[in-house]
Short mmCIF file of C-alpha atoms in Angstrom, two decimals:
data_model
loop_
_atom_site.label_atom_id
_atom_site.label_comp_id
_atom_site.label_asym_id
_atom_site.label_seq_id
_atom_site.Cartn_x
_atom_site.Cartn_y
_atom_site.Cartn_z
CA UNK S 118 55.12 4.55 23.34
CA UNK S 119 51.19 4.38 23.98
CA UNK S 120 51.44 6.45 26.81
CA UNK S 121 52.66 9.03 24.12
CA UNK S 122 49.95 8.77 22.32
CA UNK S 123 47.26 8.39 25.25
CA UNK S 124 48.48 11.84 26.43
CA UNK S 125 48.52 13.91 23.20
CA UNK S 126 44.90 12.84 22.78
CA UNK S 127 44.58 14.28 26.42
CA UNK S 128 46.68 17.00 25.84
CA UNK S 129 44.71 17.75 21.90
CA UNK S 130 40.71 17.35 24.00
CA UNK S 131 41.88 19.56 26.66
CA UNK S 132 43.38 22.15 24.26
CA UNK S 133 40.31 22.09 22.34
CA UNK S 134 38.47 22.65 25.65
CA UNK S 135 39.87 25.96 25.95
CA UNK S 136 39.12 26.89 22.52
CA UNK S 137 35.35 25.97 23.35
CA UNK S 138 35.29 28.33 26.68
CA UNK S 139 37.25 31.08 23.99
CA UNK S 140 33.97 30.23 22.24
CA UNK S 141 31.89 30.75 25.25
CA UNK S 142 33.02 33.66 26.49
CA UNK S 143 32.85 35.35 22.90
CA UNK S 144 29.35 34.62 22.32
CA UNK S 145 27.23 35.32 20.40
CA UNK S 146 29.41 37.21 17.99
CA UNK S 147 32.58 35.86 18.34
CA UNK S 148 34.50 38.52 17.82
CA UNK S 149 37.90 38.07 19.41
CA UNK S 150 40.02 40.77 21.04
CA UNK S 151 43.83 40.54 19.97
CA UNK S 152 44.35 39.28 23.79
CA UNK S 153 41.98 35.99 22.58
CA UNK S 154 43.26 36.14 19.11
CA UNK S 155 46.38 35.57 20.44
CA UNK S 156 45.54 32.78 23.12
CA UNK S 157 43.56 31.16 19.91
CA UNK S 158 46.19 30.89 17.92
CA UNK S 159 48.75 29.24 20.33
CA UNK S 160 46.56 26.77 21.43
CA UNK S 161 45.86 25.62 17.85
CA UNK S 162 49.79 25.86 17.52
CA UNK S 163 49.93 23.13 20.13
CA UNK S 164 46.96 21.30 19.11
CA UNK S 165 49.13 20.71 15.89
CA UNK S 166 52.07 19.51 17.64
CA UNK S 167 50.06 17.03 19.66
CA UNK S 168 47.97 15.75 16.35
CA UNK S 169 51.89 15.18 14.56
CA UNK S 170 52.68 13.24 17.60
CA UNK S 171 49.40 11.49 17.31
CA UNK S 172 50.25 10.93 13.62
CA UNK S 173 53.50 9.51 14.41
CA UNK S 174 52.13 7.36 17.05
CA UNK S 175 49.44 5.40 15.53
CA UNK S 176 50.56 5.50 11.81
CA UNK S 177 53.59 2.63 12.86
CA UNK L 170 25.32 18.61 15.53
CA UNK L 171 24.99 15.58 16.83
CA UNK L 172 27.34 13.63 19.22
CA UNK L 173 25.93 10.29 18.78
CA UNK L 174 23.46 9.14 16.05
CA UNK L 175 20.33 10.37 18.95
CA UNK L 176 21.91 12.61 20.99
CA UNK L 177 22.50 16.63 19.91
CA UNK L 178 25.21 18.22 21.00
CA UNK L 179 24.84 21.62 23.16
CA UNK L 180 26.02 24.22 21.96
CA UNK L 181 23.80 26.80 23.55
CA UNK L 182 26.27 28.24 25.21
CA UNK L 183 28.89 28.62 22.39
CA UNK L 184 26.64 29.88 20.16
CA UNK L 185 24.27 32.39 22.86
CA UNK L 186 24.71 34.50 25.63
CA UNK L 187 22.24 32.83 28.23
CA UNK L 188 20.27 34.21 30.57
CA UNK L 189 18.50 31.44 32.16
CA UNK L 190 18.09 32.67 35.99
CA UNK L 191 19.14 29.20 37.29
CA UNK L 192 21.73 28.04 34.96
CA UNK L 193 24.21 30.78 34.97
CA UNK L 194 26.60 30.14 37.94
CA UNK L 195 26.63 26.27 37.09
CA UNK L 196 28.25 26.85 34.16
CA UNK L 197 31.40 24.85 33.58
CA UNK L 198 34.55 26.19 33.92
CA UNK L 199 37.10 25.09 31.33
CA UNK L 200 38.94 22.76 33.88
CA UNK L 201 35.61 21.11 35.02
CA UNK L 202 35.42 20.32 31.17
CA UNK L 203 39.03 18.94 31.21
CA UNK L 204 37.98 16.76 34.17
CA UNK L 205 34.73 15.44 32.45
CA UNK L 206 37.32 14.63 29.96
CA UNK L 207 39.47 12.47 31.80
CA UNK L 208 36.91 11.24 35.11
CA UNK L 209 33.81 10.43 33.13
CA UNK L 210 33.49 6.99 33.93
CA UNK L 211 31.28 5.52 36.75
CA UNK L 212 33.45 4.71 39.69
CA UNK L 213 36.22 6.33 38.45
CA UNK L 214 37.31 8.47 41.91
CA UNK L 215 37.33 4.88 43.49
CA UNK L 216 40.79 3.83 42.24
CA UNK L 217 42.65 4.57 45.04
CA UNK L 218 39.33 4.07 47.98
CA UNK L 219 41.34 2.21 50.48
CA UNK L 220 39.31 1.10 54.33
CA UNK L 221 37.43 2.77 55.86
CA UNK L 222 36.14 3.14 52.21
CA UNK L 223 34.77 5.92 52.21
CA UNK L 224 34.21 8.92 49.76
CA UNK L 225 35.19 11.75 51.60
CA UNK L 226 38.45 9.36 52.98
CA UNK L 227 39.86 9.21 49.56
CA UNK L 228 43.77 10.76 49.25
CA UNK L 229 44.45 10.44 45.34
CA UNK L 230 42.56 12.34 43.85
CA UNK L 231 42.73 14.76 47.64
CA UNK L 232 39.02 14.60 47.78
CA UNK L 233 39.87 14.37 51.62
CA UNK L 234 41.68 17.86 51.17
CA UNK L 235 38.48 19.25 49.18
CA UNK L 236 35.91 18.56 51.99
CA UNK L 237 37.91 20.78 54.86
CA UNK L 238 38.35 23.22 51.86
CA UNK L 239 34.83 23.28 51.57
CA UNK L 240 34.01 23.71 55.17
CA UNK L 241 36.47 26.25 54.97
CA UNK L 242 34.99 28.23 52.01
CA UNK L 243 31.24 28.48 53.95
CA UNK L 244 32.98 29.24 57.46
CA UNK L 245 31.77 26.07 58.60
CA UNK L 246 33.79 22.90 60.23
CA UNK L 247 32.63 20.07 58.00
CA UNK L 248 31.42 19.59 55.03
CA UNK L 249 30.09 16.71 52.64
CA UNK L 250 29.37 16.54 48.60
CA UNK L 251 25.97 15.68 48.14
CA UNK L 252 23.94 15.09 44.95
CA UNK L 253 22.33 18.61 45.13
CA UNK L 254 21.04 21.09 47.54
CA UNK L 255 18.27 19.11 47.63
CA UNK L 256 19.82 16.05 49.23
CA UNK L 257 21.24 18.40 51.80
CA UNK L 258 18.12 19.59 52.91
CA UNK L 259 17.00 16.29 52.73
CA UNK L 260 19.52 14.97 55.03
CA UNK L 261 19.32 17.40 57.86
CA UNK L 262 15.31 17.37 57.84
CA UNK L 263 15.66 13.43 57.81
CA UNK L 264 18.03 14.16 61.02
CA UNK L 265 15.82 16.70 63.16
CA UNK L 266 11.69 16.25 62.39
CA UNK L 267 9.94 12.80 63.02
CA UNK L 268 6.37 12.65 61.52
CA UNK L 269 4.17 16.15 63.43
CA UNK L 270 6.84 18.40 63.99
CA UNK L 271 6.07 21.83 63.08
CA UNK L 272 9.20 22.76 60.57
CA UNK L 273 9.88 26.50 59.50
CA UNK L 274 9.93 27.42 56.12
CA UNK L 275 9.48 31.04 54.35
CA UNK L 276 6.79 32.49 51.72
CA UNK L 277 9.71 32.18 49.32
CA UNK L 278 11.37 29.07 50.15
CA UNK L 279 12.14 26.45 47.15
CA UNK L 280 10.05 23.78 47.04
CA UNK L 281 12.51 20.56 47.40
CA UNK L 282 12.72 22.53 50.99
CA UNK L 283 9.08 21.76 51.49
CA UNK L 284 9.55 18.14 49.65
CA UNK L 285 12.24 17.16 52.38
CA UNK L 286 9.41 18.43 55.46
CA UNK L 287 7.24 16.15 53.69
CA UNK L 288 9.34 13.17 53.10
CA UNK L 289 9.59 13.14 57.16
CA UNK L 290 6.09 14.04 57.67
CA UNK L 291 6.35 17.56 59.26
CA UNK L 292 4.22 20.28 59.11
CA UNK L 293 5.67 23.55 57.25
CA UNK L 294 4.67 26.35 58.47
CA UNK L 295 5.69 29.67 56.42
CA UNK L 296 7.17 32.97 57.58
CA UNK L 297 5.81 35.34 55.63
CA UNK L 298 7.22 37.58 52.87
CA UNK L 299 6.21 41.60 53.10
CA UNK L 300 5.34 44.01 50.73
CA UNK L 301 8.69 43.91 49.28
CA UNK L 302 9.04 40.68 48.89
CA UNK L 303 12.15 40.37 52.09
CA UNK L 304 11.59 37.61 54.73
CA UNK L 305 12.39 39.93 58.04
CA UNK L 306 13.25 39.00 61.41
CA UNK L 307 10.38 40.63 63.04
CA UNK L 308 7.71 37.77 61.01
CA UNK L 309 9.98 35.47 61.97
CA UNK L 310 9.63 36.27 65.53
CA UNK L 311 5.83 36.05 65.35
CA UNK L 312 5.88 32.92 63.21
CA UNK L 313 7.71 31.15 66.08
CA UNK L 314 5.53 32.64 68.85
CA UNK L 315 2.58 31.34 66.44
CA UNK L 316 3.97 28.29 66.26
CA UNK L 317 4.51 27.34 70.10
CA UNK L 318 1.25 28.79 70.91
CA UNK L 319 0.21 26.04 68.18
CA UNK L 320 2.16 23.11 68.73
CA UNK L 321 2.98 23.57 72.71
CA UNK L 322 6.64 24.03 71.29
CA UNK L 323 9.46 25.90 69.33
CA UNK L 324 9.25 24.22 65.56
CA UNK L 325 12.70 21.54 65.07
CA UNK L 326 14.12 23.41 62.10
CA UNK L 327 14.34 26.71 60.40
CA UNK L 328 15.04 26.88 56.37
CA UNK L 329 15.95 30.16 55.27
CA UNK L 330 17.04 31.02 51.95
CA UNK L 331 20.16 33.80 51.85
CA UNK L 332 18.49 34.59 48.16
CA UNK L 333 15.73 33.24 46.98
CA UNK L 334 14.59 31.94 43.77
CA UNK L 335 11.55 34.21 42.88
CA UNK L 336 12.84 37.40 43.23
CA UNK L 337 16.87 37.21 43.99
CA UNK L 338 16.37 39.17 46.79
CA UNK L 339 18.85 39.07 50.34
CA UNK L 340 16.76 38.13 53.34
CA UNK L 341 17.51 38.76 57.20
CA UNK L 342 19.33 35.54 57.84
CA UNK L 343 21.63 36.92 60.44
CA UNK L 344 18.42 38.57 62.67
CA UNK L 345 16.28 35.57 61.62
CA UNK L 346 19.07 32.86 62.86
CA UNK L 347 19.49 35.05 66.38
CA UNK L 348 15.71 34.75 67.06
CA UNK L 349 15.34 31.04 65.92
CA UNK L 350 18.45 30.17 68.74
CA UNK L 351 16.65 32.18 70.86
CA UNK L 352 14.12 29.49 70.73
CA UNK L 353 16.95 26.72 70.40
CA UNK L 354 16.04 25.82 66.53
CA UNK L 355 18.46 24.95 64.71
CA UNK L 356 18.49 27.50 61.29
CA UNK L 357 19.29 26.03 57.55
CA UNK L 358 20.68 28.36 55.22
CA UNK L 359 19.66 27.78 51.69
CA UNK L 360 22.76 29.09 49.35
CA UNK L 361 21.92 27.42 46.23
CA UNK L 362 22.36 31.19 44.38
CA UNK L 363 24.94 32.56 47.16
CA UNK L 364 27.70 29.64 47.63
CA UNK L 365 29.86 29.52 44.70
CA UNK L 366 29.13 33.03 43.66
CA UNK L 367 29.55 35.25 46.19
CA UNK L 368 31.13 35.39 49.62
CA UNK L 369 29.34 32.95 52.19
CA UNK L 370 30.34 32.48 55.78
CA UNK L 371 27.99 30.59 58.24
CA UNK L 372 29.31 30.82 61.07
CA UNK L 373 28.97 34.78 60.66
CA UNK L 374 25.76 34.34 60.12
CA UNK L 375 24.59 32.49 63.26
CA UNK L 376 23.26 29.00 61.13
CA UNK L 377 23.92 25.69 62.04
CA UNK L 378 23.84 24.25 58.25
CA UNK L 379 24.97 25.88 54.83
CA UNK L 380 24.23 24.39 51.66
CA UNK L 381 25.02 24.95 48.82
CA UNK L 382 24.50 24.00 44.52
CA UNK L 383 27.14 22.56 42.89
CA UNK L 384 24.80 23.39 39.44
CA UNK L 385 23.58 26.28 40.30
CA UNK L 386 26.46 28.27 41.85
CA UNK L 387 29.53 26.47 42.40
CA UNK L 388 30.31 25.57 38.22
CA UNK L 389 30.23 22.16 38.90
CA UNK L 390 28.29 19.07 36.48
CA UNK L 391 25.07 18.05 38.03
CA UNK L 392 23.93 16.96 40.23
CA UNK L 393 25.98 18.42 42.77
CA UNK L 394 25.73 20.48 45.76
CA UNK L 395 27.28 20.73 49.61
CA UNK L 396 26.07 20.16 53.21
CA UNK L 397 28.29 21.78 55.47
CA UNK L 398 27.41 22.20 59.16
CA UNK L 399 29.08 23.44 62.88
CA UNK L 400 31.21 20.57 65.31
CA UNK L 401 28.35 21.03 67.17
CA UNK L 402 25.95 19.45 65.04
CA UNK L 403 27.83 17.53 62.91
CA UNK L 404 27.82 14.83 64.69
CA UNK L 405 24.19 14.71 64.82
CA UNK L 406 23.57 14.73 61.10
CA UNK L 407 26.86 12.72 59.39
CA UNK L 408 25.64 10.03 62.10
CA UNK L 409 27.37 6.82 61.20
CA UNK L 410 25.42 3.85 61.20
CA UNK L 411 24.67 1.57 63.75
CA UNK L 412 22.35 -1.43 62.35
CA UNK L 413 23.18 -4.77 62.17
CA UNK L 414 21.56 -7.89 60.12
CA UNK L 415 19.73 -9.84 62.01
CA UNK L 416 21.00 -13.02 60.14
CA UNK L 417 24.31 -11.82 58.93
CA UNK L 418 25.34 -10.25 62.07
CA UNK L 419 26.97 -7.73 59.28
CA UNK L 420 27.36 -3.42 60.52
CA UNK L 421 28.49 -1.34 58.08
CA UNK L 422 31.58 0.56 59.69
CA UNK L 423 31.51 4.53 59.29
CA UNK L 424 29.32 4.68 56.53
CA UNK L 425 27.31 7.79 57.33
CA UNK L 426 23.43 7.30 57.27
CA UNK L 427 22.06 10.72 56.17
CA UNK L 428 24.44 10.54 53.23
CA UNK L 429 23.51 6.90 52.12
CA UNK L 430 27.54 5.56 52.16
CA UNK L 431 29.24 7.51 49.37
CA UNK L 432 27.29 10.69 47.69
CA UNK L 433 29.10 11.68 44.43
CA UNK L 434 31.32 9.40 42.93
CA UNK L 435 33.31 10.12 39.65
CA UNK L 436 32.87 13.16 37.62
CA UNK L 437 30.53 15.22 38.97
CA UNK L 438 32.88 15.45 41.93
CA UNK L 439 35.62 15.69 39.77
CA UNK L 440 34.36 18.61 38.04
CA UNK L 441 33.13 20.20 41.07
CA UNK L 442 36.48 19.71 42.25
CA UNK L 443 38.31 21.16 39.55
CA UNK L 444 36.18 23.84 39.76
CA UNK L 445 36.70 24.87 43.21
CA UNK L 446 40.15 26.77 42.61
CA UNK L 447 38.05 29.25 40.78
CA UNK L 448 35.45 29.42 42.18
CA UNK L 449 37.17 30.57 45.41
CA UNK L 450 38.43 32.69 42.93
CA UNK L 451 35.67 34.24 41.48
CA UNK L 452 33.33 35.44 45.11
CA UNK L 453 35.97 38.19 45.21
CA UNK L 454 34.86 39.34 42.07
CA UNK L 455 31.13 39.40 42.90
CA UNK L 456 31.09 43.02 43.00
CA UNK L 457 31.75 43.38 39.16
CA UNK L 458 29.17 40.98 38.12
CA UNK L 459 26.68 42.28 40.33
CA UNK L 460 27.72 45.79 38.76
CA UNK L 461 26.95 44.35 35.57
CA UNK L 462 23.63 42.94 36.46
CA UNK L 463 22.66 46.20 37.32
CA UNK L 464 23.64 47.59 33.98
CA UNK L 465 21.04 45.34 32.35
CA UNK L 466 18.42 45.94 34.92
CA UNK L 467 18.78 49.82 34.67
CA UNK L 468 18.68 49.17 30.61
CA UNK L 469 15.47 47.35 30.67
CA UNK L 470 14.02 49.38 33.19
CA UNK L 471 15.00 52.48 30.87
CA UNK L 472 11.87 51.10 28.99
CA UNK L 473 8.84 52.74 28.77
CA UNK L 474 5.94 50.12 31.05
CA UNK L 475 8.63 48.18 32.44
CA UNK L 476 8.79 47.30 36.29
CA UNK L 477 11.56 45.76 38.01
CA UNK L 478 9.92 43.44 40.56
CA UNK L 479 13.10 42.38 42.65
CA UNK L 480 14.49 44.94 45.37
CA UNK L 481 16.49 48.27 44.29
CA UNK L 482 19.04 48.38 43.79
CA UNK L 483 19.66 45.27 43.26
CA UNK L 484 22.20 42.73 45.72
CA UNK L 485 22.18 40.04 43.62
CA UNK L 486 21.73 39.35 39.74
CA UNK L 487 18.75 37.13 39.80
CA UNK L 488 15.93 39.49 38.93
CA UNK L 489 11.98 39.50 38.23
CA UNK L 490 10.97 41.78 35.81
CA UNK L 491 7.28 42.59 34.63
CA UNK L 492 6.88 43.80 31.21
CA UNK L 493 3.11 43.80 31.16
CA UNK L 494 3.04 47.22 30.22
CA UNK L 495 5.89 46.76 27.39
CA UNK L 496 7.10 44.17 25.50
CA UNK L 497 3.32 42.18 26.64
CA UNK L 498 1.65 45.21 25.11
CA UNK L 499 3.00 44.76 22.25
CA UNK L 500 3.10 41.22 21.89
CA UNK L 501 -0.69 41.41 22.41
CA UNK L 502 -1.06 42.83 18.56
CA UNK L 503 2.14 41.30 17.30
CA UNK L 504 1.72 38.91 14.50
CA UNK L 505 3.97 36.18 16.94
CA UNK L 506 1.68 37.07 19.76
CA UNK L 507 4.08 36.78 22.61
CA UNK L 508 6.98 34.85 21.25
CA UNK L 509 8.36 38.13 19.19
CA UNK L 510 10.49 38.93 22.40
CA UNK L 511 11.84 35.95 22.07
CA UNK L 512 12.22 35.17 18.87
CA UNK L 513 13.77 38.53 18.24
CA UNK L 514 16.14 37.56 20.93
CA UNK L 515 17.22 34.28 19.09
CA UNK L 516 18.23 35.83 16.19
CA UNK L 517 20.60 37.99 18.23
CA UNK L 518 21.86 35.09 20.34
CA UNK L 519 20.18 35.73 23.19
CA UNK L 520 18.56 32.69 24.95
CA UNK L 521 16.92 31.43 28.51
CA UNK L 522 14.01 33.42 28.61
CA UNK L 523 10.59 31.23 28.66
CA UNK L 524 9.34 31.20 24.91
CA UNK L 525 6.41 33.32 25.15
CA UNK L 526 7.42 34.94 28.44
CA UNK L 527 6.27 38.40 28.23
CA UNK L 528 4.86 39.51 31.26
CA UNK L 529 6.55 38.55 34.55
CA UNK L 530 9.90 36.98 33.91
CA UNK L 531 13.18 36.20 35.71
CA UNK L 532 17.12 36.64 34.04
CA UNK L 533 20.51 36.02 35.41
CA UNK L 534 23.16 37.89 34.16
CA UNK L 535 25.85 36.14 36.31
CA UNK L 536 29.43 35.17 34.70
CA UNK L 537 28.56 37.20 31.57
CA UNK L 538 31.73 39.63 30.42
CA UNK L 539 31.14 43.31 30.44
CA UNK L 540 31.11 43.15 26.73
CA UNK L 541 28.05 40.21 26.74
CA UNK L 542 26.03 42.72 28.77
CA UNK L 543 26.47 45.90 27.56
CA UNK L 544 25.37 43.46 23.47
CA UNK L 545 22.71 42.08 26.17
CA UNK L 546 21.45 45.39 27.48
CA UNK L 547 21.56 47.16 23.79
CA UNK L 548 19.94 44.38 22.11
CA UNK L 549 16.69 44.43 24.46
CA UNK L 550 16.92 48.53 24.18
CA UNK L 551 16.88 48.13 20.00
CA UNK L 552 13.85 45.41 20.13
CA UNK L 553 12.12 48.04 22.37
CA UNK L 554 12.78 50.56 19.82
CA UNK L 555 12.01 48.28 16.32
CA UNK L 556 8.30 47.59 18.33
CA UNK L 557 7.64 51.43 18.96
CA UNK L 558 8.12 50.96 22.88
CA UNK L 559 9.75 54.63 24.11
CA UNK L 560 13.52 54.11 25.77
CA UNK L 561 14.09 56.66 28.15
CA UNK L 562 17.99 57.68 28.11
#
């Protein structure tokens, strides 16, 4: 059960990691190809799945 | 932002392209983030230290693995983490000069190379640049004839940097390590802007010791760096240590003495580690970065006054340029004097120039995208152009 939760707040930093390098490597404009658009958007996709399981973890 | 009620956080690098000439082949890669992440604390690579407890021992994480994959990586046989290039230099000049010894440096060697003579109490003696700013084999030759005709005998150790930090420009370290075993002195290769970024191999070069930047080159936190050396001479400078207590009676097993026991422990050798997959990686791409290096040098060069100081073309993307006869002639009526250039960089996210820098300056272009350069490269052009400097096409 806590390891659950332990590991989605890995899992959520390190996904938010690679949205910082998307950052990084766009800068200073920040104007994302479709390529990055695309790698953007799934790693928010699985930031959201890790924040539910977050959610369901420490809300009990 | 802040990230605690003192501290700022840094977002330089999110929010600029940075140019810094010695930050931009330290910068992290996203799984040396992820390790910062998860390693952070102190003694946190230490879980799993079993006897002989030491560092470079250690199975889980494989830092064991990582030091013959460092050796590997600089075509040497054995290799060592150590808190920055520095320390490296440190520890092999602690190993070879006692207090006298003449020690060979170059007109362009770093200056922690000239600390660690002095922190054994030898006497540098420098092999001089030439006119274009290259440290050849031929003043090497004469520097060591100098320096037996001086001293009675050969100098103990040679330091020579594959680039150096002035100019970025590739010296004769293959020639210069031939004529320094010539005289049986054992050669140093400084690769603090070469290992980590492009291809390295010491053994092809002739040196007895490669080290290397773990900030500077190899994306890694700092400080970090590597010491990597021949079987030859390892033995010689990861010594192990043989003193005992006189009231103890206590010895201190294999702990190495030039490395003081362990070097880096917890995350900077965790992100240095995590690094390492791509920065193997990456040498093979030097080509393309130095291609886009060269795209910003011909750019500024394309303006009117301006003087690239480093060797043409260029073999690395370090680079001194001298703008006293551009952007310093204008900043010399400009109404912010000789912060304009810089603060009309700001405002187009351009950082890591000196504030006020307008006359003899140094960039790095390293690990920037094609995209970041070619912004980079137009965005000097159009400040050129908005202070009435002439571009040529």
């Amino acid at each position: 059960m806590t390891q659950r939760a332990v590991d989605a707040i890995f899992q959520a930093m390190f996904l938010l990691t690679d949205l910082r390098v998307l950052m990084r490597e766009t800068a200073p404009l920040h104007d994302l190809d479709e390529e990055q658009r695309a790698k953007a958007s799934k790693a928010l996709e699985k930031l959201k799945k890790q924040i539910n399981t977050l959610e369901q973890e420490l809300s009990r | 932002m802040k990230c605690t009620a003192d501290i700022e956080a840094r977002d330089l690098e999110e929010m600029n392209i940075n140019i810094d000439p010695i930050q931009a082949g330290g910068r992290l890669t996203a799984d040396a983030m992820k390790a910062i992440i998860a390693w952070g604390d102190g003694y946190s690579v230490c879980d799993n230290c079993r006897k002989p407890f030491r560092l470079d021992y250690i199975e889980k994480p494989a830092i064991n693995v990582f030091h013959d994959d460092l050796a590997a990586f600089v075509g040497m046989d054995e290799a060592r983490v150590v808190p920055g290039a520095r320390r490296g230099f440190q520890a092999v000049a602690g190993t070879y000069v006692q207090k006298g010894d003449p020690v060979m440096l170059t007109g362009l060697s770093h200056y922690t190379e000239f600390l660690a003579v002095e922190n054994t109490g030898g006497v540098p003696l420098e092999i001089p640049k030439d006119e274009k700013n290259i440290i050849r084999a031929g003043a090497a030759a004469e520097k060591l004839e100098e320096a037996v005709r001086t001293f009675g005998r050969p100098p103990v150790l040679l330091f020579i940097d594959h680039v150096d930090y002035q100019y970025g420009n590739l010296h004769e370290v293959k020639e210069i390590a031939r004529v320094a075993h010539q005289y049986d002195v054992p050669v140093l290769l400084n690769g603090a802007y070469t290992v980590g970024i492009l291809p390295v191999d010491g053994k092809a070069l002739g040196v007895d010791f490669v080290v290397g930047s773990g900030h500077k080159s190899m994306a890694a936190p700092a400080p970090s760096g590597v010491l990597a050396t021949t079987a030859e001479r390892a033995d010689e400078v990861f010594r192990t240590t043989t003193i005992k207590g006189d009231v103890t009676g206590r010895t201190f097993g294999l702990k190495e003495v030039e490395m003081m026991g362990c070097t880096l422990m917890g995350v900077t050798l965790m992100g240095m580690m995590a690094s390492f997959p791509h920065v193997q990686e990456r040498v093979n791409h030097w080509e393309e970065h130095l291609a886009n290096g060269t795209l910003f040098v011909n750019a500024l060069a394309a303006i009117e006054g301006t003087e690239i100081r480093s060797e043409m073309p260029r073999r690395h993307t370090l680079t001194r340029v001298d703008t006293t006869a551009s952007f310093d002639r204008v900043a010399e009526t400009h109404k912010k004097r000789g912060f304009f250039l810089s603060s009309a960089l700001k405002k187009k996210g351009i950082v890591g120039v000196i504030p006020g820098a307008t006359k003899v300056w140094k960039f790095n272009t390293y690990g920037l995208s094609r995209a970041q350069v070619e912004y980079l490269a137009a965005a000097y052009l159009e400040i050129a152009e908005e202070n009435e400097l002439s571009v040529s096409s």
